[in-house]
Coordinates of C-alpha atoms in Angstrom, one line a residue:
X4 CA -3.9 31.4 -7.2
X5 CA -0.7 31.5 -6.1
X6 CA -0.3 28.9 -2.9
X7 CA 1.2 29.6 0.3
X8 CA 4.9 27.5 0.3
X9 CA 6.2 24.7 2.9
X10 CA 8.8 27.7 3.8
X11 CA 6.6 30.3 4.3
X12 CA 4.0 27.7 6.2
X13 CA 7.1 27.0 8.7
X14 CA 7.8 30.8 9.2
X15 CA 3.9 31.7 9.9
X16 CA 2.9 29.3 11.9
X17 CA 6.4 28.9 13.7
X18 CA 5.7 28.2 17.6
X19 CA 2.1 28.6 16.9
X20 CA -0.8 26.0 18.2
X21 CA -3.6 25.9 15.8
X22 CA -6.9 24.0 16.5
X23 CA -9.4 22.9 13.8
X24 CA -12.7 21.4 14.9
X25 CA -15.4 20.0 12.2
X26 CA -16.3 17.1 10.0
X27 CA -14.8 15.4 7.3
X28 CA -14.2 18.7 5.6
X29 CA -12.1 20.1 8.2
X30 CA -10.4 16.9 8.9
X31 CA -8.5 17.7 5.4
X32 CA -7.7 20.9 6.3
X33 CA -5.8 19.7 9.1
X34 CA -4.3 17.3 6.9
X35 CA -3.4 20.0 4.2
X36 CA -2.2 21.8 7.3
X37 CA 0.1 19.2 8.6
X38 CA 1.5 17.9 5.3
X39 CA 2.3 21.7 4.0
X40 CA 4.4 22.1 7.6
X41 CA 6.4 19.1 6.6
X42 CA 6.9 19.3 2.9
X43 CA 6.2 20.7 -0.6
X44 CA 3.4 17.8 -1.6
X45 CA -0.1 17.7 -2.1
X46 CA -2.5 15.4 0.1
X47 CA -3.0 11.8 -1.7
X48 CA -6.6 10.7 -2.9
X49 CA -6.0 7.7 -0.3
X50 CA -4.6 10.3 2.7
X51 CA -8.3 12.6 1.8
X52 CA -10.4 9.5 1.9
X53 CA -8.8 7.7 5.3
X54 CA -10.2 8.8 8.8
X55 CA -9.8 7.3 12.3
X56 CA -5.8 6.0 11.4
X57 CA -3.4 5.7 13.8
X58 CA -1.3 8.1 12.1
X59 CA -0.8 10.4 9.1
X60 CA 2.6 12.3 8.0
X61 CA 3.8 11.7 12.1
X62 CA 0.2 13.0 13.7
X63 CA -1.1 10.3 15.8
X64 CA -4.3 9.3 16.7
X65 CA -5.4 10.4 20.2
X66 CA -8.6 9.1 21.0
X67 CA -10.9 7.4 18.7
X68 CA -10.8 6.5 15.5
X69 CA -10.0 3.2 15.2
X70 CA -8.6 2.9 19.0
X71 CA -12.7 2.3 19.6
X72 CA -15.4 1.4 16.8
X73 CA -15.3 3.0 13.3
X74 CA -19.4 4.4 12.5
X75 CA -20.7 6.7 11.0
X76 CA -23.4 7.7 14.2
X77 CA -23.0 11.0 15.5
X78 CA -21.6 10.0 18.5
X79 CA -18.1 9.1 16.0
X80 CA -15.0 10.6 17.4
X81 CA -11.5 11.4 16.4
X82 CA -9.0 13.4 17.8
X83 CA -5.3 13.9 16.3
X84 CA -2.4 15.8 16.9
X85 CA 0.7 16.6 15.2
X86 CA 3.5 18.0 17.5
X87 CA 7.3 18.7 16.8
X88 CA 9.6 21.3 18.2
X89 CA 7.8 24.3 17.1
X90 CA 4.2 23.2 16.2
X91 CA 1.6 22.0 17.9
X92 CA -1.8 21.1 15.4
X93 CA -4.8 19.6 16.4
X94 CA -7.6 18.5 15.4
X95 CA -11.1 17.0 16.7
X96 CA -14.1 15.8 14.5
X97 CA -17.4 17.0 15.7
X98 CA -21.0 16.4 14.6
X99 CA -22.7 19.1 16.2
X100 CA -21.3 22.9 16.9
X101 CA -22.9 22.7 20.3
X102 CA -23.2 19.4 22.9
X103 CA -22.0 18.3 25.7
X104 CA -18.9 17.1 23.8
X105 CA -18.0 20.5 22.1
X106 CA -17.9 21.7 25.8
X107 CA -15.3 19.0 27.2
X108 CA -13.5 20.4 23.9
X109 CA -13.8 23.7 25.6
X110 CA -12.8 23.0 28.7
X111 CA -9.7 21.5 27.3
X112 CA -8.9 25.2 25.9
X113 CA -9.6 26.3 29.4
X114 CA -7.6 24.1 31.5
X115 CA -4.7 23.6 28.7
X116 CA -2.8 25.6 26.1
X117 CA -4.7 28.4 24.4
X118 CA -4.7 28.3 20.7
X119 CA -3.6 30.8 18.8
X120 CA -6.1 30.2 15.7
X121 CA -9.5 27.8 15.7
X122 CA -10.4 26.6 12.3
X123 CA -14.2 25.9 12.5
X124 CA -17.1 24.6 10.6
X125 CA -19.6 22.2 11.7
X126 CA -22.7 22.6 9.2
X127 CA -24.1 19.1 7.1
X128 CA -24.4 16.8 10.2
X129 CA -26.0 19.9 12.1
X130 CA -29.0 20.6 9.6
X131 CA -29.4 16.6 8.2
X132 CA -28.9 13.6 11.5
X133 CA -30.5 15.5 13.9
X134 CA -33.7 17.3 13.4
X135 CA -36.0 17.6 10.2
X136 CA -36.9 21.3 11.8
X137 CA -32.8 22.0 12.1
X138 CA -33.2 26.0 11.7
X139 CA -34.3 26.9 15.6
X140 CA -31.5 24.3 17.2
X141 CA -28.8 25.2 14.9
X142 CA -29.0 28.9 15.4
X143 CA -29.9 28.1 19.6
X144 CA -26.5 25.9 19.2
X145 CA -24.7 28.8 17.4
X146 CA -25.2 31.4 19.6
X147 CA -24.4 29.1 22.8
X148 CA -20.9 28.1 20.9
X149 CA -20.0 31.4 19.8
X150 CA -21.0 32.8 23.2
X151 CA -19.0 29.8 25.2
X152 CA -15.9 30.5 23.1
X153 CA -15.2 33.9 23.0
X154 CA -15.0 33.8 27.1
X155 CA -12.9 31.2 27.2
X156 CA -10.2 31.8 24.4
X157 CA -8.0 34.8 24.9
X158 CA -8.5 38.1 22.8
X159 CA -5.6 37.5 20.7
X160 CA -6.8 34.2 19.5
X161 CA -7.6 34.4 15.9
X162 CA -11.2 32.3 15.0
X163 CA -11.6 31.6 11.7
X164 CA -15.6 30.3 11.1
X165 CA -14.9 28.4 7.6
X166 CA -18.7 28.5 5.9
X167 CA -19.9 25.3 4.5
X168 CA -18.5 23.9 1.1
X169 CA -21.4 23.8 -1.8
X170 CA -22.7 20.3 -2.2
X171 CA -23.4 18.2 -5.2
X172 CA -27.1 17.0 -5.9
X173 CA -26.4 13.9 -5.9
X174 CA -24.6 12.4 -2.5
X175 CA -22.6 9.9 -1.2
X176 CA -21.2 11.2 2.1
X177 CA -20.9 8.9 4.8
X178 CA -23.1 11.4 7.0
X179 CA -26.0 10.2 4.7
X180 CA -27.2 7.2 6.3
X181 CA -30.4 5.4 5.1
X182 CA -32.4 7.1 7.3
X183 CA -31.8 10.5 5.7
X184 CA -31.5 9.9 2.4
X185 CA -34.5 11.3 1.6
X186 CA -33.2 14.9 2.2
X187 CA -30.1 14.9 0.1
X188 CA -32.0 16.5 -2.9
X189 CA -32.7 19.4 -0.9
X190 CA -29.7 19.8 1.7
X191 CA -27.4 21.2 -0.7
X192 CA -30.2 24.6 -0.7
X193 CA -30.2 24.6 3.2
X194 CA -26.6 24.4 3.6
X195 CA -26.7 27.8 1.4
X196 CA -29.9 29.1 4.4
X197 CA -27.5 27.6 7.2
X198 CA -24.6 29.6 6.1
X199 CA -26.2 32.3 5.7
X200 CA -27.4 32.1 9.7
X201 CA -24.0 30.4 10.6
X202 CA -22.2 33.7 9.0
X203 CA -23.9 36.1 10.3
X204 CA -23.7 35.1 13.8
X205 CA -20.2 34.5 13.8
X206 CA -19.5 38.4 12.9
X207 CA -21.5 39.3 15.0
X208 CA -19.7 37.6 17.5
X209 CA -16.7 38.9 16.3
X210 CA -15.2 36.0 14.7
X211 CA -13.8 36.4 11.2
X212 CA -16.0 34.4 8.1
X213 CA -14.2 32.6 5.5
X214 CA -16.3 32.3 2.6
X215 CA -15.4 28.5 1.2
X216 CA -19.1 28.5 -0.4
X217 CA -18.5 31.6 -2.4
X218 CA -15.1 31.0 -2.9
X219 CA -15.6 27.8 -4.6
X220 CA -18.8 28.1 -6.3
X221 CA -17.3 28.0 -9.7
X222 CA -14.5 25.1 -8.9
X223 CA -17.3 23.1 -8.7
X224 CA -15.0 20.2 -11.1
X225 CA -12.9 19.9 -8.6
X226 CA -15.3 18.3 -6.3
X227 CA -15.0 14.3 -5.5
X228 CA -17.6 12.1 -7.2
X229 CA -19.8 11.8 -3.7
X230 CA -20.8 15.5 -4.2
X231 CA -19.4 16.1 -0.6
X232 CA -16.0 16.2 -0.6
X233 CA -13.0 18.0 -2.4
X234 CA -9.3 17.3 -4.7
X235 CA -6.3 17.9 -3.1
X236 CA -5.7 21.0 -4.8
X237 CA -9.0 22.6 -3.4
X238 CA -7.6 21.9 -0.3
X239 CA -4.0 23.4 -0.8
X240 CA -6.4 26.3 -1.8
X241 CA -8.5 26.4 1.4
X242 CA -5.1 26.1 3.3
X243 CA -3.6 29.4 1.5
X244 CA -6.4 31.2 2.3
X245 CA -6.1 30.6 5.6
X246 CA -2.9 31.0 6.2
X247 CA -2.9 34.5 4.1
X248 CA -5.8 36.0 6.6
X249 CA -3.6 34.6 9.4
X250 CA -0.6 37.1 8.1
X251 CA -2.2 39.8 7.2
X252 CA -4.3 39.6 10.8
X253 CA -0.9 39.6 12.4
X254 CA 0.7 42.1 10.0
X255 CA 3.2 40.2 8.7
X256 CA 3.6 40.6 4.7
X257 CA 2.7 36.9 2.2
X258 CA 5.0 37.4 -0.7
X259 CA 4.4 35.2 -3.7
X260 CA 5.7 31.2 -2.6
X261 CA 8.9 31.0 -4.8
X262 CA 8.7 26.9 -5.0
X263 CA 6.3 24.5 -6.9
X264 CA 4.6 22.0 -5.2
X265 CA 5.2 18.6 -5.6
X266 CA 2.5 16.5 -7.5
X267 CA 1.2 13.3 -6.5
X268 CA -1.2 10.8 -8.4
X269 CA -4.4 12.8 -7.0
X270 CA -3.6 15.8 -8.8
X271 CA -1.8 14.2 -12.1
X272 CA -4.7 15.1 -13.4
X273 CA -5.6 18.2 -12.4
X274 CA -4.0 21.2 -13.2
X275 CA -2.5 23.1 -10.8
X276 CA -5.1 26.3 -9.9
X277 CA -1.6 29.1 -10.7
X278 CA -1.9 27.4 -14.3
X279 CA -5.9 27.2 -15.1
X280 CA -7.7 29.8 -15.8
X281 CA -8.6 31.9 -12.9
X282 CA -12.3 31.5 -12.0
X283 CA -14.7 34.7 -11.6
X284 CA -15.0 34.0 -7.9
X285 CA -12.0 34.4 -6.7
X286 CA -10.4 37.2 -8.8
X287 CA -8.7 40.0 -6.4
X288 CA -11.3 42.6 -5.1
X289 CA -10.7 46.4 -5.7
X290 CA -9.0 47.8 -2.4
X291 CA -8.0 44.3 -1.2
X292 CA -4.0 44.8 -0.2
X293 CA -1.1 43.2 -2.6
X294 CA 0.9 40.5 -1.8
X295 CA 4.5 41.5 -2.6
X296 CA 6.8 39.1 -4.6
X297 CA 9.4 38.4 -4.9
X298 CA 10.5 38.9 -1.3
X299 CA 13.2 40.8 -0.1
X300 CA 16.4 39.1 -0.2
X301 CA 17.0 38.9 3.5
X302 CA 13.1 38.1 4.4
X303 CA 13.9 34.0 5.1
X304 CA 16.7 34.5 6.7
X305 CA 15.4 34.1 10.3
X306 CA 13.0 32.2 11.6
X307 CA 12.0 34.7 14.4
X308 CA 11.1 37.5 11.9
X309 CA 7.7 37.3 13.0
X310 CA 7.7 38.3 16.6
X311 CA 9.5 41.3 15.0
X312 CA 7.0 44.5 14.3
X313 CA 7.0 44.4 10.3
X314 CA 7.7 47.4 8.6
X315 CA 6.3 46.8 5.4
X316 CA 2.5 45.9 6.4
X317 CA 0.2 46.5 8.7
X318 CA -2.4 44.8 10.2
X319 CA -5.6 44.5 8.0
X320 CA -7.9 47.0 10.4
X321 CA -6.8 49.2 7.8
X322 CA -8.3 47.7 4.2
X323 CA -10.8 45.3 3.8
X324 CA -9.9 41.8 2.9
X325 CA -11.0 40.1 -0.1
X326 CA -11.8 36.6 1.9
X327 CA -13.7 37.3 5.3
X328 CA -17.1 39.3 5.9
X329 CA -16.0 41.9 8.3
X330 CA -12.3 43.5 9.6
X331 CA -11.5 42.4 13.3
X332 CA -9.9 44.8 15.6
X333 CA -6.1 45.2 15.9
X334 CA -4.7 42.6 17.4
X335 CA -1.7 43.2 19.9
X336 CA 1.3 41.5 18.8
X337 CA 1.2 38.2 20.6
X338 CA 4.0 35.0 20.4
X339 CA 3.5 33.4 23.4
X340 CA 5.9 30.6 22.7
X341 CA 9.0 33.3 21.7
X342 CA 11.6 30.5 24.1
X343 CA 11.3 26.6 24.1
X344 CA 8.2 25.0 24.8
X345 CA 8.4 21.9 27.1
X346 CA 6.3 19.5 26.1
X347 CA 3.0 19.1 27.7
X348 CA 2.1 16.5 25.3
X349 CA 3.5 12.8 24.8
X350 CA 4.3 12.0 21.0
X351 CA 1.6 9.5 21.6
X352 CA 0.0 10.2 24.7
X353 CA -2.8 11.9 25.7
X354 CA -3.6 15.6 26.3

């Protein structure tokens, strides 16, 4: 697969505020996020492995973390942000899709800036830390988050429900305290059952599904030796995936990324996923639409091109796309940050 480029990261997400919300998982795709906005590298084994620092790549750490005691009890929180002149990323780690935390998360949407996409996925500590009977409370919890968020984000806010990464028999997480242990042989088949339940709801809610367990069901090498976590080039992946729905959502044409990415010592020995063998899962459905490369020769040259109407695409109501379960609606073309953006946020401060 052909990943999305530094460049073409800057162009789509340029003025944009994007929120991810999850566990560990998720915490590296705002990393990958982050990194890719800044430069052409891949995230270090080191960078995937740290949590609660007081900064990576210029985010900072705004509450938790280690600002208060590092745990691994559900009540562990973390929130970072990245902000520079034309991006605002954020990012908060969550154990449970609904509590009375997720709601003060909420409320922040309501009383603050609205995103312009959600990045979600809160699955493993759902179904494992807090009830042995997890199917009745997750699906109560899903339906009260789904329901809670679509009234409070705007309609043009794209919501991206990222389905739970396969797991490996054997684990390692930090999630898997002593006390739970014993269900690590079989969580790896309910994460499959709560995904399934997780999916569904979010369609029909409206959100779109990203399909990470299907997706990567065959990449399965590429996974880190706790059986939880993923490389660095799964994540670049994940990333690209993302940020391609995001385009063709908005109607905005992805070309093929014209630079190669920079290599660093977690992927020395991995090869890149444009130069292995393409798995089976994630060859290019029949219908799905083609990503045009190489670009036209004027197509970088300014920044604003995306608050333009494109002339070449159009948004993906019109073909189904090869990543997400269902086709949302049209969206009306929204930039709400078009002019400077003061800052509402301290470099370091709070939100």
């Amino acid at each position: 697969m052909k990943c999305v480029s530094h460049q073409q990261a800057n162009q789509l997400l340029h003025n944009r505020f994007i929120v991810v919300l999850g566990d560990s998982i998720q915490r590296s795709v705002y990393k990958d996020i982050v990194l890719l906005l800044q430069k052409e590298k891949y995230l270090t084994a080191s960078q995937l492995k740290s949590k609660g620092e007081m900064s990576f790549e210029q985010d900072c750490l705004v509450e938790g973390g280690c600002l208060s005691q590092m745990h691994n009890g559900t009540q562990y929180r973390e929130v970072r942000q990245f902000q520079s002149a034309h991006y605002l990323v954020r990012f908060y780690f969550v154990t449970r899709i609904y509590s009375r935390y997720m709601q003060s998360i909420l409320e922040d949407f309501r009383q603050g800036l609205k995103p312009d996409i959600v990045i979600v996925n809160s699955c493993v500590w759902d179904i494992s830390r807090y009830y042995s009977n997890w199917t009745d409370d997750y699906k109560e919890n899903l339906h009260k988050f789904f329901e809670e968020l679509s009234g409070t984000l705007p309609e043009e806010t794209l919501v991206v429900w990222n389905l739970a990464m396969p797991l490996g028999e054997r684990l390692k997480g930090g999630f898997l305290v002593p006390e739970i242990k014993h269900k690590a042989p079989q969580l790896r088949y309910d994460v499959i059952e709560a995904n399934f339940y997780s999916g569904t709801l979010a369609n029909a809610y409206g959100m779109d599904v990203l399909d990470l367990h299907f997706q990567f069901r065959f990449s399965l090498h590429h996974r880190t030796k706790d059986g939880v976590h993923w490389n660095a080039l799964v994540h670049r992946r994940i990333t690209s995936l993302l940020l391609q729905h995001a385009a063709q959502a908005w109607g905005v044409s992805m070309p093929c990324p014209l630079t190669a990415v920079e290599h660093t010592e977690a992927t020395a020995q991995q090869p890149v996923f444009g130069n292995a063998t393409k798995p089976a899962g994630m060859c290019r459905m029949e219908g799905a639409p083609t990503y045009h490369c190489p670009p036209p020769s004027n197509y970088f040259s300014n920044m604003d091109y995306l608050y333009r109407p494109p002339h070449h695409s159009e948004p993906y109501i019109n073909y189904c796309h090869e990543h997400v379960m269902r086709s949302r609606h049209t969206r009306r073309h929204y930039a709400p940050y078009t002019h400077h953006r003061p800052s509402h946020y301290a470099q370091h401060g709070h939100y």
